[in-house]
XYZ file of C-alpha atoms in Angstrom:
610
model
C 19.211 -17.591 -24.680
C 19.901 -20.726 -22.396
C 18.039 -18.654 -19.367
C 15.019 -18.157 -21.895
C 14.913 -21.881 -22.542
C 15.070 -22.830 -19.114
C 12.241 -20.301 -18.806
C 9.996 -21.908 -20.738
C 10.999 -25.504 -19.675
C 10.054 -24.699 -16.412
C 6.270 -22.969 -17.083
C 6.049 -26.616 -19.338
C 6.565 -28.361 -16.587
C 4.209 -26.334 -14.413
C 1.151 -26.196 -16.579
C 1.418 -30.265 -17.143
C 1.636 -30.598 -13.643
C -1.179 -29.016 -12.989
C -2.583 -31.002 -15.538
C -2.043 -33.848 -13.583
C -4.106 -32.447 -10.622
C -6.603 -34.650 -10.742
C -4.591 -37.629 -11.399
C -2.121 -36.943 -8.770
C -4.782 -36.271 -6.065
C -6.234 -39.815 -6.800
C -9.857 -38.504 -7.719
C -12.441 -38.849 -10.020
C -12.461 -35.376 -11.820
C -15.778 -36.072 -13.153
C -16.913 -36.451 -9.616
C -15.980 -33.144 -8.610
C -16.827 -31.575 -11.917
C -20.477 -33.033 -11.497
C -20.665 -31.301 -7.530
C -19.059 -28.208 -8.921
C -22.046 -28.082 -11.641
C -24.840 -30.085 -9.502
C -24.425 -30.745 -6.077
C -28.061 -31.625 -5.911
C -27.070 -34.360 -8.488
C -26.384 -38.210 -7.679
C -23.366 -39.035 -8.982
C -24.452 -42.545 -10.121
C -21.509 -44.560 -12.423
C -23.928 -43.670 -15.719
C -23.617 -39.663 -14.787
C -20.212 -40.616 -14.140
C -19.826 -42.325 -17.203
C -21.636 -39.673 -19.397
C -19.031 -36.691 -17.647
C -16.180 -38.289 -18.572
C -17.774 -38.969 -21.956
C -18.246 -35.169 -22.444
C -14.596 -34.112 -21.141
C -12.773 -36.579 -22.760
C -11.271 -37.706 -19.735
C -10.910 -41.621 -20.842
C -8.299 -40.707 -23.567
C -6.524 -39.669 -20.542
C -5.013 -36.758 -18.957
C -1.911 -36.584 -21.616
C -4.135 -36.329 -24.468
C -6.254 -33.704 -22.967
C -3.042 -31.725 -22.404
C -1.828 -31.980 -25.804
C -5.454 -31.080 -27.239
C -5.491 -27.822 -24.736
C -1.593 -26.832 -25.887
C -2.712 -26.970 -29.594
C -5.567 -24.605 -29.409
C -3.212 -21.944 -27.472
C -1.260 -20.236 -31.041
C -4.773 -19.837 -32.307
C -5.627 -18.227 -28.730
C -7.986 -21.047 -27.944
C -7.603 -22.386 -23.995
C -10.155 -24.168 -24.325
C -13.864 -24.225 -22.875
C -14.749 -24.612 -19.379
C -15.837 -28.092 -17.696
C -18.329 -26.349 -15.169
C -19.922 -23.910 -17.113
C -18.783 -24.168 -20.972
C -17.809 -20.676 -21.548
C -14.359 -20.174 -23.454
C -11.070 -19.929 -21.186
C -9.512 -16.840 -22.968
C -12.087 -14.337 -22.342
C -12.885 -14.961 -18.669
C -9.633 -15.216 -18.374
C -8.516 -11.846 -19.846
C -11.043 -10.252 -17.892
C -10.110 -11.357 -14.711
C -6.245 -10.180 -15.519
C -7.583 -7.078 -16.137
C -9.118 -6.994 -12.794
C -5.769 -8.544 -11.325
C -3.323 -4.994 -13.140
C -5.495 -2.880 -12.109
C -6.161 -3.896 -8.285
C -1.931 -4.646 -8.551
C -1.000 -0.817 -10.028
C -3.645 0.976 -7.564
C -2.104 -1.103 -4.368
C 1.073 -0.622 -5.822
C 0.800 3.381 -5.648
C 0.009 2.836 -1.765
C 2.532 0.938 -1.853
C 5.123 3.077 -3.643
C 3.960 5.706 -0.834
C 4.051 3.873 2.439
C 7.828 2.733 1.649
C 8.488 6.617 0.804
C 6.567 7.018 4.502
C 9.089 4.299 6.175
C 11.939 5.860 5.038
C 11.141 9.573 5.370
C 13.590 9.917 8.286
C 16.288 8.282 6.680
C 16.399 10.046 3.937
C 15.757 13.375 5.636
C 19.255 12.568 7.915
C 21.170 11.807 4.741
C 20.407 14.045 2.974
C 22.229 16.708 5.425
C 24.431 14.410 6.305
C 23.329 14.041 9.769
C 22.849 10.282 9.602
C 25.791 9.780 11.489
C 25.713 6.682 13.852
C 21.761 7.488 14.024
C 20.354 3.784 14.782
C 17.164 2.483 12.856
C 13.664 3.371 14.602
C 11.024 1.563 11.889
C 9.563 -0.685 14.513
C 6.243 0.487 13.142
C 6.161 -0.809 9.431
C 7.291 -3.865 11.051
C 4.079 -3.834 12.896
C 2.307 -2.743 9.925
C 3.875 -5.231 7.545
C 3.292 -8.226 10.061
C -0.545 -7.379 9.797
C -2.127 -10.263 6.683
C -3.926 -8.490 4.000
C -6.701 -11.061 4.708
C -7.120 -9.008 8.082
C -6.466 -5.795 7.209
C -9.159 -5.765 4.296
C -11.986 -7.339 6.812
C -10.702 -4.423 9.166
C -10.924 -1.866 6.256
C -14.725 -3.481 4.944
C -16.098 -3.767 8.351
C -15.593 -0.359 9.239
C -14.465 2.100 6.424
C -17.366 -0.030 4.282
C -19.706 -0.757 6.272
C -20.063 1.398 10.008
C -19.256 4.448 8.295
C -20.021 3.700 4.561
C -16.855 6.226 3.363
C -16.441 3.299 0.564
C -17.345 0.502 -1.142
C -16.655 -2.424 0.669
C -17.985 -5.534 -1.872
C -17.930 -6.031 -5.353
C -15.665 -4.119 -8.650
C -17.969 -1.465 -10.071
C -15.135 1.194 -10.524
C -12.432 3.240 -9.146
C -13.839 3.817 -6.309
C -14.378 0.172 -5.762
C -10.200 0.081 -5.764
C -9.520 1.684 -2.473
C -10.032 -0.747 0.066
C -8.481 -3.468 -1.712
C -5.707 -2.254 -2.340
C -4.918 -0.218 0.836
C -4.982 -3.773 1.861
C -2.191 -4.896 -0.300
C 0.143 -1.998 -0.591
C 0.480 -1.034 2.886
C 1.960 -4.289 3.879
C 3.585 -4.884 1.035
C 4.897 -1.069 0.825
C 6.350 -1.202 4.685
C 8.120 -4.152 4.245
C 9.158 -3.084 0.836
C 10.596 0.309 2.497
C 12.427 -1.345 5.214
C 14.392 -2.835 2.675
C 15.049 0.401 0.887
C 15.774 2.041 4.390
C 18.115 -0.454 5.402
C 20.386 0.246 1.533
C 20.650 3.703 2.277
C 23.125 4.765 4.890
C 25.522 2.861 2.958
C 24.304 4.976 -0.683
C 24.407 8.224 1.595
C 28.709 6.740 2.819
C 29.477 6.642 -0.898
C 32.319 9.224 -1.559
C 29.777 11.321 -3.945
C 27.132 11.862 -1.250
C 29.639 14.855 0.490
C 31.111 15.430 -3.262
C 27.544 16.410 -3.790
C 26.820 18.674 -0.418
C 30.010 20.257 -0.501
C 29.382 21.072 -4.804
C 25.732 22.730 -2.898
C 23.509 20.106 -4.553
C 19.896 20.734 -2.668
C 19.330 18.194 -0.062
C 16.736 16.496 -2.031
C 18.193 16.297 -4.833
C 20.885 14.560 -3.177
C 18.034 11.760 -1.476
C 16.956 11.407 -5.063
C 20.304 10.420 -6.514
C 20.712 7.843 -2.826
C 17.957 6.654 -3.431
C 18.427 6.006 -7.357
C 21.531 3.958 -5.709
C 20.116 1.693 -4.345
C 17.066 0.925 -6.189
C 18.662 -1.921 -8.497
C 19.588 -4.166 -5.524
C 15.886 -3.382 -4.785
C 13.978 -3.693 -7.804
C 14.007 -7.830 -8.119
C 11.819 -8.159 -4.510
C 9.854 -5.121 -5.979
C 9.560 -7.575 -9.155
C 8.489 -10.059 -6.645
C 6.075 -7.693 -4.835
C 4.247 -6.494 -7.825
C 3.869 -10.091 -8.879
C 2.110 -11.503 -6.167
C 0.080 -8.431 -5.374
C -1.609 -9.987 -8.996
C -1.794 -13.596 -8.010
C -1.572 -14.318 -4.476
C -4.379 -11.518 -3.458
C -6.799 -14.527 -3.100
C -8.038 -13.646 -0.021
C -8.559 -10.288 -0.523
C -10.191 -10.464 -4.083
C -12.413 -12.891 -1.788
C -13.397 -10.921 1.158
C -14.238 -8.149 -1.714
C -15.701 -9.784 -3.950
C -13.307 -8.815 -6.975
C -12.952 -11.113 -10.224
C -9.124 -11.215 -9.513
C -7.235 -13.845 -11.468
C -5.976 -15.322 -8.172
C -9.407 -16.231 -7.516
C -10.486 -17.206 -11.083
C -7.748 -19.975 -10.433
C -8.323 -20.841 -6.685
C -11.903 -21.817 -7.944
C -10.823 -23.321 -10.828
C -8.879 -25.285 -8.730
C -10.598 -26.554 -6.219
C -13.779 -28.085 -8.742
C -11.012 -28.853 -10.943
C -11.554 -27.513 -14.050
C -8.202 -27.729 -15.703
C -8.787 -25.354 -18.518
C -9.267 -22.284 -16.407
C -6.852 -23.313 -14.295
C -3.983 -23.900 -16.906
C -4.751 -20.599 -18.630
C -5.208 -18.617 -15.745
C -1.775 -20.416 -14.176
C -0.173 -19.509 -17.867
C -1.061 -16.040 -17.438
C 0.524 -15.993 -14.109
C 4.276 -17.262 -15.409
C 3.533 -14.788 -18.882
C 2.805 -11.795 -16.736
C 5.915 -12.283 -13.872
C 8.269 -13.254 -16.506
C 7.302 -9.771 -17.822
C 7.754 -7.763 -14.919
C 11.131 -9.120 -13.949
C 12.343 -8.422 -17.293
C 11.095 -5.058 -17.060
C 12.126 -5.263 -13.190
C 16.335 -6.212 -14.543
C 16.034 -4.056 -17.576
C 14.933 -0.796 -15.359
C 18.102 -1.994 -12.381
C 20.297 -2.054 -15.633
C 19.739 1.355 -16.731
C 19.766 3.089 -12.998
C 22.996 1.132 -12.295
C 23.998 2.939 -15.677
C 28.317 1.774 -16.757
C 29.485 1.722 -13.132
C 28.288 -1.512 -13.370
C 29.533 -3.183 -16.444
C 33.618 -1.320 -15.494
C 32.410 -2.503 -11.779
C 33.199 0.852 -10.705
C 30.049 0.640 -7.950
C 30.585 0.521 -4.107
C 29.380 -1.413 -1.450
C 26.198 -0.193 0.151
C 26.318 -3.149 3.004
C 29.043 -1.554 5.432
C 29.226 -1.287 9.270
C 26.528 0.454 10.650
C 25.473 0.849 14.646
C 23.692 -1.681 15.852
C 19.911 -1.075 17.494
C 19.839 -0.908 20.974
C 18.948 -4.199 22.426
C 16.007 -2.277 24.809
C 12.917 -3.410 22.242
C 14.576 -6.692 21.547
C 14.212 -7.894 25.406
C 10.937 -5.530 25.981
C 9.478 -7.376 23.132
C 10.817 -10.898 23.887
C 9.182 -10.221 27.577
C 5.924 -9.804 26.345
C 5.443 -12.089 24.550
C 7.397 -14.307 26.648
C 4.424 -13.201 29.423
C 1.570 -13.364 27.609
C 2.677 -17.346 26.572
C 3.158 -17.981 30.366
C 0.009 -15.987 30.928
C -2.128 -18.197 29.418
C -0.393 -21.677 29.408
C -1.863 -22.724 32.253
C -5.810 -22.036 31.231
C -7.550 -24.820 28.942
C -7.954 -23.790 24.790
C -9.874 -25.958 24.206
C -13.057 -25.664 27.294
C -16.043 -25.030 25.354
C -18.980 -22.962 27.122
C -21.552 -21.729 25.052
C -22.786 -19.778 27.946
C -19.690 -17.805 27.926
C -19.903 -16.355 23.796
C -18.172 -13.658 22.259
C -17.479 -12.271 26.085
C -15.480 -8.566 26.237
C -12.476 -9.298 27.945
C -12.273 -9.315 31.980
C -10.502 -10.272 34.731
C -11.771 -14.017 34.009
C -11.148 -13.541 30.513
C -8.306 -10.984 29.808
C -7.826 -11.381 25.756
C -12.148 -11.926 25.943
C -13.573 -15.819 24.346
C -14.901 -17.200 20.909
C -17.789 -17.595 19.083
C -17.892 -21.859 21.443
C -16.607 -20.192 25.009
C -13.196 -20.698 24.369
C -10.748 -18.606 26.011
C -8.587 -16.276 23.545
C -5.889 -15.628 25.814
C -5.454 -20.015 26.268
C -5.326 -20.072 22.421
C -3.202 -17.831 21.389
C -0.524 -19.779 24.335
C -1.313 -22.754 23.661
C -1.272 -22.543 19.544
C 2.398 -20.265 19.933
C 4.573 -23.154 20.538
C 2.683 -24.857 17.215
C 3.212 -21.878 14.628
C 6.518 -19.998 16.265
C 8.386 -23.608 15.619
C 6.514 -23.510 12.009
C 7.246 -20.056 11.801
C 11.013 -20.319 12.329
C 11.785 -23.614 10.591
C 10.619 -22.872 7.423
C 12.572 -19.352 7.436
C 15.524 -21.149 8.382
C 15.232 -23.741 5.293
C 14.339 -20.664 3.476
C 17.705 -18.781 4.234
C 19.319 -21.464 3.751
C 17.547 -22.383 -0.017
C 17.367 -19.084 -0.581
C 21.426 -18.313 -0.220
C 22.715 -21.447 -2.011
C 20.341 -20.496 -5.081
C 21.210 -17.122 -4.969
C 24.714 -17.654 -5.766
C 23.459 -19.193 -8.834
C 20.937 -16.841 -10.349
C 21.327 -18.533 -14.065
C 19.849 -21.673 -12.081
C 17.362 -19.743 -9.699
C 16.165 -16.426 -11.704
C 13.463 -17.815 -14.251
C 13.068 -20.463 -10.999
C 11.956 -17.523 -8.409
C 9.576 -16.369 -11.427
C 8.004 -19.204 -12.049
C 7.307 -20.238 -7.946
C 6.903 -16.617 -7.361
C 3.729 -16.539 -10.412
C 2.181 -19.231 -9.043
C -0.244 -18.541 -5.788
C 0.706 -20.000 -2.248
C -2.821 -21.784 -2.452
C -2.720 -23.736 -5.684
C 0.671 -24.633 -4.275
C -0.447 -25.894 -0.910
C -3.205 -27.634 -3.765
C -0.775 -28.911 -5.148
C 1.475 -29.912 -2.633
C -1.524 -31.933 -1.001
C -1.825 -33.497 -4.362
C 1.599 -35.232 -4.258
C 2.243 -35.542 -0.637
C -1.642 -36.075 0.612
C -3.427 -33.885 3.288
C -2.029 -33.267 6.844
C -0.228 -31.409 9.361
C 3.679 -30.934 7.852
C 1.575 -29.791 4.173
C 0.847 -26.255 4.811
C 4.668 -26.307 6.280
C 5.619 -27.838 2.952
C 3.728 -24.961 0.626
C 5.522 -22.025 2.546
C 8.488 -23.512 2.245
C 7.943 -24.160 -1.518
C 7.411 -20.739 -2.065
C 9.299 -18.485 1.188
C 12.592 -18.736 0.046
C 12.035 -17.181 -3.789
C 12.067 -13.659 -2.189
C 15.465 -14.271 -0.513
C 17.384 -16.471 -3.774
C 16.305 -12.550 -5.907
C 17.318 -10.330 -2.577
C 20.275 -12.412 -2.738
C 21.249 -12.896 -6.188
C 21.095 -8.952 -7.068
C 22.983 -7.980 -3.710
C 25.596 -10.565 -6.100
C 25.222 -8.962 -8.348
C 25.927 -5.422 -7.044
C 28.693 -6.853 -5.253
C 30.971 -8.629 -7.904
C 30.448 -4.193 -9.496
C 32.525 -2.842 -6.774
C 36.027 -1.193 -6.645
C 37.055 -3.759 -3.801
C 36.382 -6.877 -5.578
C 38.246 -5.445 -8.879
C 41.075 -4.145 -6.119
C 41.077 -8.589 -4.683
C 40.957 -9.657 -8.876
C 44.267 -7.428 -9.320
C 45.878 -8.557 -5.904
C 45.198 -12.638 -7.259
C 43.069 -13.425 -5.426
C 41.358 -16.819 -6.215
C 37.866 -17.522 -7.157
C 37.447 -18.937 -3.494
C 39.258 -16.244 -1.635
C 36.721 -14.208 -3.452
C 33.192 -15.851 -2.306
C 34.826 -16.543 1.527
C 36.325 -13.406 1.762
C 35.027 -10.414 0.048
C 30.618 -12.129 -2.205
C 29.915 -14.220 1.139
C 30.554 -11.494 3.741
C 28.874 -8.714 1.585
C 25.522 -10.855 1.050
C 24.372 -13.093 3.579
C 24.079 -10.026 6.533
C 21.466 -8.738 4.999
C 19.738 -11.634 3.045
C 19.951 -13.166 7.217
C 18.233 -10.141 8.284
C 15.795 -10.019 5.209
C 14.738 -13.388 5.986
C 14.269 -12.363 9.887
C 11.637 -9.534 8.946
C 10.106 -12.524 6.793
C 9.355 -14.345 10.009
C 6.202 -13.113 10.589
C 5.563 -12.967 6.653
C 5.655 -16.772 6.968
C 3.913 -16.778 9.878
C 1.037 -14.787 7.985
C 1.276 -17.478 5.112
C 0.442 -20.174 7.403
C -2.574 -18.213 8.416
C -3.765 -17.460 5.129
C -3.490 -20.862 4.168
C -5.573 -21.573 7.515
C -8.059 -18.196 7.044
C -9.199 -20.642 3.186
C -9.326 -23.461 4.693
C -6.184 -25.332 3.664
C -3.650 -24.903 6.618
C -4.690 -26.360 10.393
C -7.722 -28.098 11.121
C -9.843 -27.513 14.103
C -9.642 -27.562 17.376
C -6.059 -26.855 16.799
C -5.602 -23.303 18.670
C -2.806 -22.452 15.612
C -2.837 -18.321 15.151
C -3.674 -18.524 11.825
C -6.733 -20.864 12.811
C -7.173 -17.893 15.508
C -8.131 -15.518 12.889
C -9.793 -17.281 10.149
C -12.075 -18.978 13.278
C -12.894 -15.180 14.745
C -12.500 -13.241 11.433
C -16.541 -13.434 10.777
C -17.388 -11.996 14.278
C -15.658 -9.110 13.589
C -18.120 -7.102 14.466
C -19.473 -8.258 16.940
C -16.283 -8.834 19.084
C -12.834 -7.437 17.298
C -11.227 -8.168 20.946
C -11.737 -12.074 19.220
C -10.263 -10.806 16.213
C -6.923 -8.203 17.042
C -5.885 -10.689 20.116
C -3.870 -12.515 17.562
C -3.397 -10.132 15.269
C -1.879 -8.152 17.833
C 0.403 -10.923 18.591
C 1.536 -11.173 15.025
C 2.377 -7.581 15.102
C 4.802 -7.992 18.158
C 6.427 -11.236 16.308
C 7.309 -8.748 13.855
C 8.160 -6.037 15.931
C 10.502 -8.489 17.495
C 11.899 -9.951 14.167
C 13.224 -5.779 13.146
C 14.709 -5.235 17.098
C 16.435 -8.920 16.313
C 17.061 -8.010 12.545
C 18.976 -4.843 13.424
C 20.546 -6.500 16.040
C 22.666 -8.215 13.816
C 24.624 -5.179 12.523
C 28.304 -5.213 13.446
C 29.313 -2.369 15.179
C 31.075 0.757 13.090
C 34.898 1.196 13.976
C 35.879 4.886 15.599
C 38.138 4.818 13.713
C 39.787 3.649 10.252
C 39.658 0.500 9.528
C 43.321 -0.366 8.994
C 44.195 -1.285 5.677
C 46.240 -4.911 5.107
C 49.452 -4.439 3.790
C 50.149 -6.844 0.880
C 52.275 -9.553 0.845
C 54.657 -10.958 -1.683
C 54.663 -14.611 -2.121
C 58.874 -15.020 -2.881
C 58.325 -17.687 -4.912
C 56.547 -16.764 -7.121
C 55.512 -13.536 -8.943
C 51.951 -13.340 -7.836
C 50.682 -11.089 -5.116
C 49.255 -13.034 -2.773
C 45.916 -10.971 -0.517
C 46.011 -10.944 2.735
C 44.215 -13.128 4.659
C 41.483 -11.690 7.139
C 41.236 -7.889 6.062
C 40.054 -6.153 3.058
C 41.909 -5.053 0.185
C 43.043 -1.707 -0.293
C 40.029 0.174 -2.037
C 41.220 2.803 -4.750
C 40.224 6.235 -3.973
C 37.265 6.193 -6.512
C 34.520 8.262 -6.029
C 31.401 6.115 -7.977
C 28.769 8.917 -9.276
C 25.111 6.541 -8.905
C 24.593 5.354 -12.588
C 27.687 6.481 -13.280
C 31.083 5.838 -13.710
C 34.504 5.986 -11.959
C 36.069 8.711 -11.191
C 38.970 10.326 -9.605
């Protein structure tokens, strides 16, 4: 009940904050609405007074907000300030389009995640996983590609040049394929990477060799391993599901899809508050429903073992990946940056517009004749430094809030329901526009997946056998936190933060693509993609070059994340002997070793058995 009240309070605060958006941004909503209605009409004092009177702006924001809220119990979300039409039907129609796109994208994401995990599942189900090193750099490259870039390439190549599928509009099932692919491929690659990170721990649990010894088929063992890992992954999957609905603004704009994310963005730009508030409320309610369903499914899959504290820890020591890919990717990135630094990123040569790669311009030129290599190199420091700083801040916030799931759970759901573009508009309204505004906007939402991941791992770790044994040996809360919970939660969440480093850079790129990030003539990578995307068909190198560097950053992040793994020792770890305190009858657990773990085998979703 307190969590439900906290969730309702957060949703109310979000909707009220959006209702104050024009006044927070210190702009005249009458002028914005007038320009949205008729850009040619002169904004005279008399005309603006008529607009204010028609919208009731003179009564103040609190009166408008109360009037809008009073109509919700009757199903009346007001009328649009721009078109005058009822808000509820348009929001429901946009929600239907977004949910359909989300469902198809989720199907593509599931197929992609299965392809990423196929090798681990095959090896693990046949007891051949052993010390196999993780090799999923291709998934990192795919996850590093921005959705709007994939959408542009698919629309240009598959839709326009080849004509296999429609590239514009929303008229039937065939029109859903390309936008769903654009959203599902990178999301599935990242989710598959997280699942593949958990699978070795599931295959190392006692039930797996016992099932193989009893003759259980390999495919069934693989299914049970996936089921064992899903409870820890479903909260993050729920975030991606909601993100596929409200965060698909750029893809919806490219394919001209009348979705909810695009509707809320247009309403925010035009300051059409009734539509913006209703759209945001719909996203928050959708996020709450999806999150509750994900948590219910996680509890159902975990079964009685979750409540009985009979789960095993999925995060066991694993062999670190080879450092060779990390050094290679890092050397290539440094070489590209060093190659372009001596060049001038701002030199304009209109006679050399959209030139193909050559000896003079190794990566070609853009629409103004500027050297693409030079702009990539000079934009690397700003993009990478911002992405690293945001990732570090998101990791700290995610861990701190993830350790308080009762507080962070509803907060994560509410934050994740708001499209990042709308968050950028809200941050701009509060702090004003500037070079740091996009970074603040991305930081405001980047911590949510990490907090959800940390909370899910914490929930699973609290139900493990070794924690029960430690409590039985008299370990206190601080000992459990320092020696049991944090060592199990921090490394996988830190690897997740590294995996999301390209996603953070892509969020900055998406804001630049939509005109809310860096402004020309800055060589920031997101702005490079936004500037060159209209010329993707004529000069693909101008888009592929920054996309390739982002993909290289993704592969580098994955290699660094795999290098954070601890090496599995060659012999079983020694169990620490318990030491009895002579002054008391209490048994004191050892400081540096884990408490002895009872020899129990736990089947996925089942109870402990000897």
